XYZ file of C-alpha atoms in Angstrom:
771
model
C 24.285 18.738 -36.002
C 27.852 17.431 -35.742
C 25.648 17.431 -31.882
C 22.942 15.394 -32.502
C 25.649 13.019 -34.287
C 28.053 12.920 -31.356
C 24.755 11.818 -28.273
C 23.238 9.597 -31.598
C 26.623 7.702 -31.324
C 27.010 7.740 -27.783
C 23.131 6.619 -27.127
C 22.061 5.561 -30.184
C 21.848 2.076 -29.925
C 21.160 1.342 -26.479
C 17.877 3.908 -26.374
C 16.631 2.312 -29.660
C 17.367 -1.209 -28.129
C 15.370 -0.287 -24.996
C 12.534 1.132 -27.423
C 12.139 -1.803 -29.241
C 12.353 -3.690 -25.808
C 9.257 -1.645 -24.768
C 6.968 -1.974 -27.997
C 7.708 -5.789 -27.907
C 5.440 -5.666 -24.196
C 2.946 -3.817 -25.753
C 2.752 -4.873 -28.139
C -1.000 -6.015 -28.138
C -2.256 -2.702 -27.149
C -1.204 -0.904 -30.658
C -1.017 -3.194 -33.517
C -4.034 -5.780 -32.855
C -6.476 -2.656 -33.061
C -7.715 -3.338 -29.303
C -9.842 -0.423 -28.090
C -8.554 -1.509 -24.260
C -6.920 0.018 -21.236
C -3.335 -1.087 -20.331
C -4.491 -1.613 -16.467
C -6.912 -3.671 -14.529
C -10.626 -2.209 -14.427
C -10.730 -2.450 -11.080
C -7.688 0.040 -9.775
C -6.930 3.985 -10.681
C -7.411 4.521 -14.028
C -10.887 2.735 -14.316
C -11.482 4.404 -11.908
C -10.648 8.088 -11.919
C -8.110 8.695 -14.335
C -10.279 8.264 -17.391
C -12.169 10.326 -15.606
C -10.321 13.057 -15.039
C -8.051 13.009 -18.467
C -11.267 13.074 -20.336
C -13.177 16.213 -18.128
C -10.012 18.304 -17.411
C -8.624 18.299 -20.803
C -11.979 17.780 -22.958
C -12.492 21.560 -20.632
C -9.090 22.398 -22.200
C -9.694 21.847 -25.701
C -12.726 24.432 -25.339
C -10.403 26.591 -23.637
C -11.500 26.165 -20.109
C -8.372 25.603 -17.565
C -10.510 24.008 -15.220
C -9.578 25.135 -11.437
C -12.161 23.929 -9.553
C -14.554 20.940 -9.764
C -18.121 21.184 -9.112
C -19.076 17.962 -9.638
C -17.259 15.387 -7.304
C -17.400 16.503 -3.450
C -20.116 18.846 -3.485
C -17.141 20.945 -5.560
C -13.113 20.991 -5.162
C -9.691 22.739 -6.111
C -9.601 20.446 -9.440
C -6.539 22.126 -10.741
C -4.795 22.446 -7.231
C -4.933 18.461 -7.297
C -2.025 17.561 -7.979
C -3.348 14.824 -10.434
C -4.912 17.028 -13.002
C -1.926 17.472 -14.521
C -3.441 19.650 -16.845
C -0.175 21.578 -17.793
C 2.235 18.251 -17.829
C 3.415 19.059 -21.315
C 3.588 15.160 -22.192
C 0.221 15.371 -21.768
C -0.870 16.656 -24.852
C -2.008 13.962 -26.671
C -4.538 13.853 -24.351
C -5.897 16.732 -26.764
C -5.210 14.745 -29.763
C -6.087 11.263 -29.131
C -8.838 8.431 -27.850
C -9.189 8.642 -24.509
C -8.102 5.025 -24.293
C -5.255 5.627 -27.213
C -3.803 8.829 -24.885
C -3.557 6.505 -21.317
C -2.278 3.736 -23.859
C 0.682 5.985 -25.541
C 0.804 7.944 -22.075
C 2.319 4.418 -20.072
C 4.165 3.964 -23.257
C 5.528 7.041 -22.970
C 6.589 6.899 -19.762
C 8.190 3.434 -19.396
C 10.090 4.370 -22.472
C 11.379 7.798 -20.970
C 12.288 5.674 -17.161
C 13.835 3.146 -19.597
C 16.370 6.149 -21.527
C 16.545 8.529 -18.873
C 18.211 5.392 -16.770
C 20.170 4.309 -19.822
C 22.053 7.763 -19.852
C 22.342 8.347 -15.609
C 24.368 4.866 -16.519
C 25.991 5.253 -20.095
C 27.253 8.667 -18.750
C 29.186 6.993 -15.586
C 31.478 5.149 -18.010
C 29.441 2.057 -18.517
C 28.477 0.965 -21.936
C 25.870 -0.234 -24.358
C 25.184 -3.171 -23.358
C 25.288 -1.681 -19.396
C 22.961 1.083 -19.688
C 20.716 -1.158 -22.144
C 20.331 -3.621 -19.472
C 19.839 -0.933 -16.658
C 17.320 0.857 -18.332
C 15.353 -2.694 -18.521
C 15.800 -3.218 -15.147
C 14.524 -0.475 -14.262
C 11.874 -0.318 -16.503
C 10.310 -3.895 -15.616
C 10.984 -4.026 -11.494
C 9.051 -4.925 -8.904
C 8.607 -0.936 -7.499
C 7.534 0.050 -11.409
C 5.760 -2.542 -13.989
C 3.275 -3.044 -11.786
C 1.867 0.604 -11.181
C 1.068 0.159 -15.069
C -1.957 -2.806 -13.450
C -2.538 -0.318 -10.347
C -4.068 2.077 -12.713
C -1.372 4.426 -11.165
C -0.517 6.758 -13.864
C 0.505 10.007 -12.521
C 3.068 7.420 -10.007
C 4.224 6.048 -13.471
C 4.861 10.180 -15.234
C 6.454 11.149 -11.715
C 8.431 8.190 -11.540
C 10.388 8.549 -15.450
C 11.802 11.458 -14.738
C 14.258 10.319 -11.151
C 16.594 8.889 -12.805
C 17.273 11.658 -14.721
C 17.402 14.320 -11.986
C 20.281 12.136 -10.574
C 21.553 11.951 -13.860
C 22.355 15.805 -13.605
C 23.607 15.554 -9.467
C 26.098 13.057 -11.053
C 27.416 15.805 -13.467
C 26.563 18.979 -11.488
C 28.710 17.258 -8.568
C 31.586 16.866 -11.211
C 30.947 20.407 -12.238
C 29.560 20.631 -15.369
C 27.551 23.269 -14.689
C 25.128 25.562 -16.140
C 23.761 22.932 -18.627
C 23.314 20.027 -16.311
C 21.682 23.066 -13.731
C 19.485 23.467 -16.514
C 18.380 20.060 -17.264
C 17.954 19.050 -13.837
C 15.586 22.101 -13.583
C 14.006 21.285 -16.280
C 13.512 17.339 -14.722
C 12.005 18.990 -11.429
C 9.444 20.714 -13.442
C 8.621 18.350 -15.735
C 8.458 15.759 -12.039
C 6.133 18.401 -10.532
C 3.701 18.621 -13.699
C 3.525 14.821 -13.778
C 1.242 14.897 -10.958
C 1.962 12.756 -8.024
C 3.357 15.629 -5.240
C 4.694 11.987 -2.358
C 7.465 10.246 -5.300
C 8.388 14.453 -5.811
C 8.720 14.943 -1.727
C 11.186 10.889 -1.818
C 13.002 12.144 -4.535
C 14.199 14.822 -2.507
C 15.034 13.147 0.487
C 17.244 10.373 -1.555
C 18.765 13.170 -3.605
C 20.020 14.730 -0.940
C 21.080 11.807 0.958
C 23.002 11.188 -1.938
C 24.330 14.224 -1.806
C 25.316 14.220 1.493
C 26.919 11.135 0.907
C 29.386 11.716 -2.561
C 30.758 14.845 -0.373
C 31.335 12.657 2.692
C 33.202 9.649 0.461
C 34.618 11.484 -2.028
C 36.375 15.069 -0.389
C 37.737 16.942 -3.434
C 34.120 17.822 -4.218
C 34.565 19.361 -1.148
C 37.173 21.903 -2.223
C 34.473 24.403 -3.792
C 30.730 25.188 -3.448
C 29.959 25.892 -6.840
C 28.148 22.146 -6.949
C 25.793 23.110 -4.191
C 25.076 26.115 -5.517
C 24.233 24.401 -8.113
C 22.159 21.503 -6.811
C 20.463 24.654 -5.136
C 20.021 26.577 -8.267
C 18.446 23.109 -10.042
C 15.571 22.733 -7.538
C 14.855 26.675 -6.910
C 15.006 26.799 -10.431
C 12.778 23.779 -11.251
C 9.960 24.883 -8.458
C 10.052 28.425 -10.362
C 9.226 27.028 -13.520
C 6.689 24.727 -12.090
C 5.333 27.574 -9.346
C 1.770 28.092 -10.784
C 0.998 24.291 -10.153
C 3.026 24.736 -6.691
C 1.500 27.071 -5.209
C -1.633 26.113 -6.528
C -1.265 22.663 -5.735
C -0.354 23.869 -1.911
C -3.373 26.688 -0.917
C -5.588 23.822 -2.292
C -4.114 21.236 -0.379
C -4.837 23.690 2.961
C -7.624 22.982 2.910
C -8.017 19.525 2.512
C -7.692 16.468 4.401
C -4.035 16.137 4.283
C -3.999 19.494 5.962
C -1.668 19.567 8.769
C -0.864 16.517 8.308
C -2.393 12.866 8.385
C -3.306 10.717 11.257
C -0.539 8.109 12.623
C -2.200 5.019 11.630
C -3.582 6.303 8.263
C 0.488 7.929 7.798
C 1.787 4.201 8.195
C -0.588 2.256 5.542
C 1.713 1.031 2.836
C 4.474 0.347 5.264
C 7.112 -2.089 3.733
C 5.854 -5.773 5.362
C 9.705 -7.132 5.644
C 8.514 -10.943 4.371
C 8.579 -9.284 1.299
C 12.262 -8.746 0.608
C 11.572 -12.729 -0.165
C 9.999 -10.528 -3.868
C 14.215 -9.579 -4.580
C 13.899 -13.345 -5.379
C 10.275 -14.689 -5.313
C 8.980 -12.255 -6.524
C 4.983 -13.877 -6.059
C 6.354 -15.764 -2.945
C 2.884 -14.109 -1.825
C 0.503 -14.225 -4.689
C 0.231 -12.682 -7.991
C -1.746 -9.825 -9.911
C -3.726 -12.445 -12.503
C -2.969 -16.128 -11.304
C -3.008 -16.646 -7.734
C -5.117 -13.356 -5.850
C -2.825 -11.788 -3.695
C -2.620 -12.289 -0.059
C 0.117 -10.511 1.833
C 0.763 -7.593 3.686
C -0.672 -4.112 1.638
C -0.629 -4.363 -2.407
C 1.028 -6.246 -4.095
C 2.492 -3.023 -6.869
C 3.538 -1.171 -3.661
C 5.876 -4.455 -2.103
C 7.490 -5.621 -5.221
C 10.956 -5.711 -5.073
C 11.996 -8.150 -8.265
C 14.718 -6.679 -10.162
C 15.560 -10.529 -11.510
C 18.061 -13.345 -10.348
C 19.970 -11.965 -12.799
C 19.800 -8.066 -11.788
C 21.022 -8.827 -8.909
C 23.200 -11.068 -9.013
C 25.013 -8.089 -11.258
C 24.464 -5.898 -8.700
C 25.936 -7.695 -5.703
C 29.344 -8.272 -8.410
C 29.637 -4.519 -8.189
C 29.017 -3.992 -5.307
C 31.857 -6.680 -4.427
C 34.206 -5.132 -7.352
C 33.198 -1.378 -7.417
C 34.153 1.763 -6.330
C 32.587 3.965 -3.962
C 29.967 5.267 -5.979
C 29.155 2.325 -6.084
C 29.526 1.514 -2.791
C 28.051 4.977 -2.170
C 24.739 3.325 -4.188
C 24.867 0.333 -2.243
C 23.731 2.825 1.188
C 21.753 4.436 -0.065
C 19.914 1.037 -1.043
C 20.463 -0.386 2.239
C 19.066 3.509 3.681
C 16.034 3.156 1.192
C 14.481 -0.233 2.399
C 14.806 0.849 5.906
C 13.021 4.327 4.861
C 10.347 1.855 2.865
C 9.720 0.000 6.279
C 7.540 2.701 7.650
C 5.864 2.382 10.961
C 8.148 -0.731 11.316
C 11.342 1.022 12.462
C 11.228 3.766 15.096
C 13.004 5.818 13.058
C 9.146 6.152 11.344
C 7.905 8.057 14.594
C 10.757 10.754 14.035
C 10.418 11.241 10.800
C 6.317 11.448 11.591
C 6.717 14.080 13.943
C 9.865 16.303 12.881
C 10.728 15.906 9.502
C 8.925 18.514 7.540
C 6.377 17.399 5.480
C 6.382 13.426 6.023
C 2.928 12.944 7.884
C 1.644 14.300 4.506
C 1.604 11.062 2.973
C 1.271 7.515 3.293
C 2.529 4.167 1.755
C 6.722 4.733 2.818
C 6.908 1.326 0.705
C 7.294 3.783 -2.760
C 11.024 3.945 -1.746
C 11.439 0.229 -3.149
C 11.683 2.298 -6.223
C 15.305 3.867 -5.681
C 16.062 0.514 -4.161
C 14.778 -1.157 -7.637
C 16.356 1.937 -8.845
C 19.886 1.777 -7.042
C 20.362 -1.688 -7.471
C 19.578 -1.836 -11.429
C 22.460 1.118 -11.522
C 24.818 -1.299 -10.438
C 23.633 -4.177 -11.966
C 24.673 -2.394 -15.440
C 28.206 -1.144 -13.488
C 28.694 -4.584 -11.850
C 27.978 -6.007 -16.666
C 29.940 -3.261 -17.003
C 32.847 -4.663 -14.879
C 32.852 -8.214 -16.332
C 32.828 -6.841 -20.248
C 36.359 -4.704 -19.104
C 38.006 -6.989 -16.349
C 36.840 -10.285 -17.538
C 38.615 -12.323 -13.467
C 38.399 -15.732 -14.112
C 38.986 -16.254 -10.503
C 36.418 -13.752 -9.410
C 33.396 -15.158 -11.492
C 33.798 -18.515 -10.114
C 33.176 -17.577 -6.614
C 29.962 -15.636 -8.505
C 29.202 -19.390 -9.842
C 29.266 -21.288 -6.460
C 27.490 -18.611 -4.980
C 24.662 -19.085 -7.456
C 24.878 -22.965 -7.280
C 24.559 -22.399 -3.094
C 21.646 -20.381 -3.762
C 20.054 -22.763 -5.690
C 20.725 -25.296 -3.403
C 19.429 -22.826 -0.634
C 16.131 -22.080 -2.321
C 15.893 -26.052 -3.035
C 15.825 -26.740 0.294
C 13.536 -23.858 0.979
C 10.458 -25.331 -1.634
C 11.135 -28.696 0.006
C 10.646 -27.575 3.417
C 7.228 -25.855 2.510
C 5.879 -28.204 0.100
C 6.381 -31.061 2.794
C 4.248 -28.906 4.844
C 2.199 -28.016 3.093
C 1.443 -31.988 2.983
C 1.511 -32.225 6.602
C 4.785 -34.079 6.614
C 6.037 -31.322 8.875
C 4.859 -29.326 11.748
C 2.805 -27.154 10.810
C 2.532 -24.341 13.892
C 5.238 -21.540 11.917
C 2.963 -21.047 8.616
C -0.405 -21.584 10.504
C 1.572 -18.740 12.796
C 2.625 -16.558 10.095
C -1.005 -16.719 8.613
C -2.259 -15.877 11.079
C -0.098 -12.844 12.081
C -0.861 -11.381 8.812
C -4.514 -12.104 8.847
C -4.768 -10.619 12.228
C -2.335 -7.603 10.805
C -4.977 -5.750 9.582
C -3.076 -4.756 6.099
C -3.995 -7.849 4.038
C -7.265 -6.955 1.573
C -8.663 -10.605 1.704
C -11.777 -12.248 3.484
C -9.427 -12.619 6.950
C -11.705 -15.686 7.301
C -9.922 -17.627 4.137
C -5.753 -17.316 6.361
C -7.920 -19.489 8.635
C -8.952 -22.146 6.437
C -7.221 -25.896 6.131
C -7.321 -25.599 2.155
C -5.853 -21.492 2.846
C -2.614 -23.318 4.538
C -2.374 -25.737 1.705
C -2.174 -22.769 -0.935
C -0.509 -20.787 0.366
C 2.246 -22.719 1.485
C 2.135 -24.771 -1.642
C 2.713 -21.509 -4.080
C 5.238 -20.281 -2.342
C 7.359 -23.987 -2.093
C 6.792 -23.310 -6.428
C 7.885 -19.609 -6.542
C 11.104 -21.484 -5.123
C 11.717 -24.009 -7.063
C 11.288 -21.229 -9.743
C 14.321 -19.580 -8.104
C 16.252 -22.254 -7.009
C 15.857 -23.247 -11.346
C 16.726 -19.464 -12.033
C 19.508 -19.003 -9.521
C 20.910 -22.577 -11.153
C 20.801 -21.090 -15.221
C 22.637 -18.517 -13.856
C 25.320 -20.405 -12.310
C 25.329 -22.431 -15.530
C 25.926 -18.682 -17.962
C 28.519 -17.596 -14.988
C 30.554 -20.681 -15.420
C 30.469 -20.564 -19.629
C 31.203 -16.488 -18.482
C 33.986 -17.416 -16.441
C 35.590 -19.629 -18.853
C 35.373 -18.396 -22.765
C 35.004 -14.682 -21.568
C 33.751 -12.861 -24.665
C 30.812 -12.871 -26.639
C 29.095 -15.855 -23.632
C 28.434 -12.112 -21.581
C 25.435 -11.703 -23.853
C 24.064 -14.970 -22.063
C 24.458 -13.173 -18.720
C 22.297 -10.029 -20.355
C 20.165 -12.137 -21.733
C 18.902 -14.650 -18.946
C 18.591 -11.011 -16.209
C 16.460 -9.826 -18.889
C 14.139 -12.505 -20.500
C 13.662 -13.291 -16.062
C 12.991 -9.627 -15.456
C 10.723 -8.898 -18.458
C 8.124 -12.580 -17.774
C 7.401 -11.639 -14.683
C 6.617 -7.698 -15.547
C 4.505 -9.368 -18.596
C 2.467 -11.949 -15.985
C 1.306 -7.909 -14.977
C 0.386 -6.887 -17.720
C -3.637 -6.601 -18.107
C -6.590 -4.528 -20.054
C -10.335 -3.699 -20.179
C -12.209 -1.862 -22.007
C -14.305 1.563 -21.408
C -17.601 -0.682 -21.922
C -16.782 -1.490 -18.476
C -16.981 0.994 -16.515
C -19.453 3.277 -18.366
C -22.727 0.926 -18.273
C -24.920 2.241 -20.903
C -28.185 2.275 -18.692
C -26.837 4.269 -15.832
C -25.057 7.211 -18.119
C -28.618 7.168 -19.723
C -30.539 7.066 -16.303
C -27.876 10.042 -15.397
C -28.404 11.943 -18.611
C -31.983 12.792 -17.870
C -31.509 13.842 -14.247
C -32.527 17.550 -13.103
C -28.502 18.136 -13.257
C -28.943 21.214 -10.692
C -29.383 18.411 -8.056
C -26.976 15.735 -7.275
C -25.773 11.909 -6.761
C -25.000 9.104 -4.536
C -22.262 7.177 -6.603
C -21.461 3.937 -4.909
C -20.071 2.016 -7.597
C -17.828 4.280 -9.534
C -18.514 7.903 -8.296
C -15.873 10.547 -10.370
C -18.753 9.074 -13.588
C -19.708 12.134 -12.549
C -16.901 13.846 -14.175
C -18.561 12.007 -18.140
C -21.861 12.224 -17.628
C -21.982 16.217 -15.537
C -24.430 15.222 -13.165
C -22.366 15.896 -9.504
C -21.737 13.767 -7.145
C -21.413 14.752 -3.409
C -18.728 12.180 -2.981
C -15.666 10.998 -5.326
C -12.285 8.812 -5.364
C -9.708 10.700 -4.712
C -7.108 12.563 -2.022
C -7.951 15.344 -3.040
C -11.669 16.089 -1.002
C -12.368 18.899 1.052
C -11.088 18.278 4.752
C -14.693 20.738 5.820
C -16.805 18.839 4.021
C -14.788 15.653 4.636
C -15.590 15.887 8.428
C -19.572 17.476 7.380
C -19.576 13.917 5.652
C -18.935 12.075 7.808
C -20.305 13.655 10.642
C -24.020 12.973 8.889
C -22.764 8.764 9.312
C -22.192 8.478 12.525
C -18.246 8.685 12.664
C -15.839 11.139 14.287
C -15.119 13.648 11.944
C -12.114 14.764 13.261
C -10.964 11.077 11.898
C -12.166 12.088 8.707
C -10.529 11.470 5.812
C -10.982 10.359 1.914
C -12.740 7.265 3.168
C -16.069 7.139 4.405
C -18.729 3.919 5.067
C -22.121 6.021 3.883
C -24.771 3.827 6.214
C -27.352 6.335 5.949
C -29.578 9.178 5.311
C -28.682 12.288 7.848
C -31.284 15.808 7.418
C -28.261 17.865 6.641
C -28.234 16.016 2.812
C -30.154 18.697 2.409
C -27.591 20.941 1.551
C -25.508 19.002 -0.859
C -27.962 18.754 -2.941
C -28.649 14.796 -2.701
C -31.480 13.483 -4.871
C -30.033 10.703 -6.047
C -28.516 7.185 -4.346
C -27.235 4.826 -7.192
C -26.632 1.882 -5.387
C -24.964 -1.391 -6.994
C -26.682 -4.569 -7.413
C -26.638 -8.493 -8.510
C -28.318 -7.086 -11.201
C -27.872 -3.831 -11.833
C -28.853 -0.567 -9.805
C -31.030 0.733 -7.608
C -31.635 3.664 -7.492
C -33.519 5.744 -3.873
C -34.725 8.977 -5.111
C -34.904 11.414 -2.471
C -37.442 14.543 -3.113
C -36.421 17.144 -0.464
C -33.622 18.724 -1.951
C -32.253 22.469 -1.376
C -31.482 24.059 -4.646
C -28.938 25.631 -5.648
C -28.701 29.116 -4.005
C -31.532 30.232 -1.107
C -32.077 33.723 0.217
C -32.012 33.262 4.695
C -32.320 36.632 6.583
C -31.824 34.841 10.064
C -27.729 33.056 11.032
C -26.019 32.630 14.067
C -22.468 33.454 14.629
C -20.979 29.843 16.672
C -16.929 29.737 16.334
C -16.545 26.246 17.218
C -16.510 23.229 14.465
C -18.140 20.148 16.899
C -20.494 22.779 18.491
C -21.341 23.943 14.810
C -22.233 20.152 13.509
C -23.922 19.955 16.870
C -26.342 23.069 16.018
C -26.988 22.425 12.580
C -28.778 18.233 13.226
C -30.957 20.014 16.706
C -34.407 18.792 14.946
C -35.453 22.422 15.604
C -32.591 23.661 13.265
C -34.200 24.821 9.821
C -31.479 25.192 7.550
C -33.964 26.907 4.951
C -34.001 29.642 7.225
C -31.001 29.836 9.003
C -27.162 29.892 8.380
C -24.573 29.622 11.013
C -21.793 31.771 9.902
C -17.795 31.521 11.838
C -17.965 35.655 11.476
C -20.360 38.203 11.834
C -21.483 39.963 8.171
C -21.028 42.905 6.370
C -25.061 43.484 6.834
C -27.826 44.439 9.418
C -30.549 41.746 10.941
C -33.724 42.112 9.698
C -36.983 40.770 9.950
C -38.103 40.074 6.028
C -41.897 39.088 5.417
C -40.455 39.419 1.819
C -39.035 35.978 0.711
C -37.132 37.394 -2.524
C -36.022 35.662 -5.659
C -32.792 34.203 -6.097
C -31.150 32.899 -9.399
C -28.160 31.507 -10.770
C -26.190 30.825 -13.600
C -24.208 28.445 -14.250
C -21.183 29.960 -16.552
C -18.605 27.590 -16.673
C -16.937 25.036 -14.485
C -14.654 27.833 -12.060
C -18.012 30.862 -12.435
C -21.228 31.198 -11.641
C -24.317 34.436 -12.039
C -26.124 34.868 -8.661
C -29.264 37.119 -9.452
C -30.856 38.254 -6.284
C -33.797 41.128 -5.370
C -34.872 41.562 -2.655
C -36.502 43.891 0.085
C -34.546 43.646 3.469
C -30.645 42.631 3.900
C -30.085 38.949 3.312
C -27.585 36.290 3.334
C -27.305 34.193 -0.396
C -26.518 30.492 1.296
C -25.703 28.578 -1.719
C -24.913 24.604 -1.797
C -21.124 24.391 -3.149
C -17.605 24.388 -0.754
C -16.690 27.337 0.390
C -12.665 27.855 0.157
C -10.571 30.900 0.390
C -10.868 30.860 -3.489
C -13.317 31.581 -4.263
C -14.343 35.596 -5.460
C -17.471 38.180 -5.654
C -18.000 41.213 -7.585
C -20.860 43.195 -9.046
C -22.004 43.099 -12.100
C -23.811 46.023 -11.866
C -21.159 48.524 -9.781
C -17.777 48.560 -11.533
C -15.777 48.282 -8.384
C -18.051 46.825 -5.992
C -16.652 43.551 -4.033
C -19.186 41.047 -2.047
C -17.895 38.957 1.401
C -18.417 34.948 0.794
C -17.458 33.539 3.724
C -17.945 29.526 4.456
C -21.493 28.905 5.931
C -23.180 25.944 8.083
C -19.614 24.495 8.312
C -18.614 24.039 4.638
C -20.625 25.582 2.144
C -21.044 29.241 1.040
C -22.701 32.540 1.949
C -23.066 35.952 0.140
C -24.251 38.799 2.534
C -26.167 41.304 0.401
C -28.179 44.201 1.125
C -31.626 45.147 -0.133
C -32.329 46.510 -3.518
C -31.242 44.371 -6.875
C -27.864 42.263 -6.824
C -25.892 40.912 -9.932
C -23.206 39.026 -8.967
C -20.076 37.518 -10.280
C -19.356 34.603 -8.175
C -15.284 33.462 -8.963
C -12.990 30.812 -7.748
C -9.213 32.374 -9.243
C -7.476 30.952 -6.036
C -4.509 33.486 -4.841
C -1.780 30.518 -5.705
C -2.975 30.441 -8.551
C -2.402 34.542 -10.085
C 1.105 34.972 -7.746
C 2.415 31.571 -9.284
C 1.237 31.377 -12.615
C 3.003 35.341 -13.451
C 6.150 33.529 -10.962
C 6.307 30.437 -14.094
C 5.642 32.739 -16.466
C 8.786 35.000 -15.477
C 11.046 32.049 -14.908
C 10.152 30.554 -17.633
C 11.423 33.424 -20.131
C 14.375 33.512 -17.949
C 14.857 29.344 -18.436
C 14.926 30.447 -21.850
C 17.505 33.109 -22.514
C 19.791 31.256 -20.092
C 19.243 28.423 -22.336
C 20.209 31.113 -25.040
C 22.594 32.479 -23.418
C 24.662 29.020 -23.080
C 25.083 28.165 -26.304
C 26.394 31.366 -27.154
C 28.969 30.551 -25.449
C 29.585 27.536 -26.167
C 29.858 29.086 -30.198
C 32.658 31.711 -28.833
């Protein structure tokens, strides 16, 4: 009880205020009785996560932890796909609430957690209630965080929420408050891993390492003992062990995905921060917005917006000018994170891509702007704390002068842009800028727009308006700082209020919602409920609908597509298999698609959906007696595409089966029974040795054993480039084919042992505190 009273008194006011602030922001989604989902109907919640969560946790409620997803990409790992987040504890809401409420509650919880953990970090570093509250609000509603709600990036939001807590634990460990914060840090790392977005986990590790190195360099007294470094190692190592079940299962699946061995350089370079988007620090909608004026800048709004409010930015600069070594370290990290966010636009990216382990697994270095905004929010809290404690009038007047100068500069830029839009001033510079963006091929609106006169006038006029707003906000800040410099005391609330209103209003402009019915058209769902579920479809509108209808799709919307399968599909569409990724342009039907059991192609039209039915479909399993052994991938695809190659009679294997080839005149019989998502039973009757070709994707995790003879095992081979084959001898066979990856088996026991030890360590910690 004493501990509760201590921490309630220390944090209660700030945390309660943060919760109330978030409730106000999401008021309409919780108190108007709406069943809308807080996101855009055109982004990832609508395209992916509604189906992923409904499928994964629907199965979990029935007692099935889904390891294999049989409904997308002709079969692919599910739990091994980090974004499934099946083991993330805070996803319990998906087990008890309807899907739309679950998503809204999950978003709300993680926005609050981000603000609370940011508040704790600032508060524990010596700042008061108001500075801690301000830092939490600025980060929650920052441009690098809040627009991801519109984008439907559910796993991004869940993973980002734990980052400030990790940095708090690092600070405490460096200050030699070891055991409690090492254990808390382990939990934070584990939760971040389980939350489902490995790229943010990886980037957190990079920035954390830089933070620790800078603290050691600039704080010599920290180097006297090795205990802080040992504690930090234990924190990350222990967190990894706690989440080993997800880490090892995910790494095994990733080793067979399109990300295996790293992505192509051009792919990794995508979504680097455009340098011009640094202007979003003062003009967040400079290049358009998400609701009223279409975003026309490079990459996406939510990847490149850095706004923490002009009030927050002013306080951050004030903290740098008046702060201690820690604030200066944070300033250096802001610069480093910005350079990392620029990605392929700097020479550093080339070095990191080729030589830094793991860096070539991801695209979108602009995600580093989250750390920029987090550190700016931290500094803003420190700046407000300096104002409250020191109240130096001379410095305050300098800030007023600087803000007035910034206001005049913003007004001048607005005037130039306005006169340019009306052709009073030369238009060449703005026209060149628009053409540069168009030719970069990093903008996602029709390229021809950038060469239209009306678009020239629209964009320059809108940019002028944004700088007018920036000039006004700078001026308002100058006024309230001037009031503070004269009166001190309670007038600090004006600075706080303006900073909170500024960032909250911009964040509120990015809110959107949609109804479930918008993404589940009744006619399509009804049609899919009537088709033969042994066949697959190609849904060119919303392929992840397969998880709801339980009708398999030969493609899907997810980066976890198996690499071999992506190469196979790319080959059928006339593309270079070596360049295969999660994106493919379906433009033709190829006879090899029979292997995917493709029965229906669903093409969206203005009037609904057009269905193309394909009659010639292979069954789930077929018994063949002839095979070729080929080693080279390109050779396999060339052989399969020959006109005289019969995929129903001959299978291509990459190593010799453990049976003898015989000419067999009896066709034999094969039948399959699906037990659950991960398991099927294959029954075979044959008078000759043969190969059971199964038209589901191969993975190393597939295991086959006999149900007739205890202990007997069967080989599971890769067949026809990406599918499965089981060699069988003559006679009757009843085979249990199950997906159980080694990483899952090993990781499960490591996590279990680590969790037991973790609980014991907490018990030991509390026991010695009482002594």
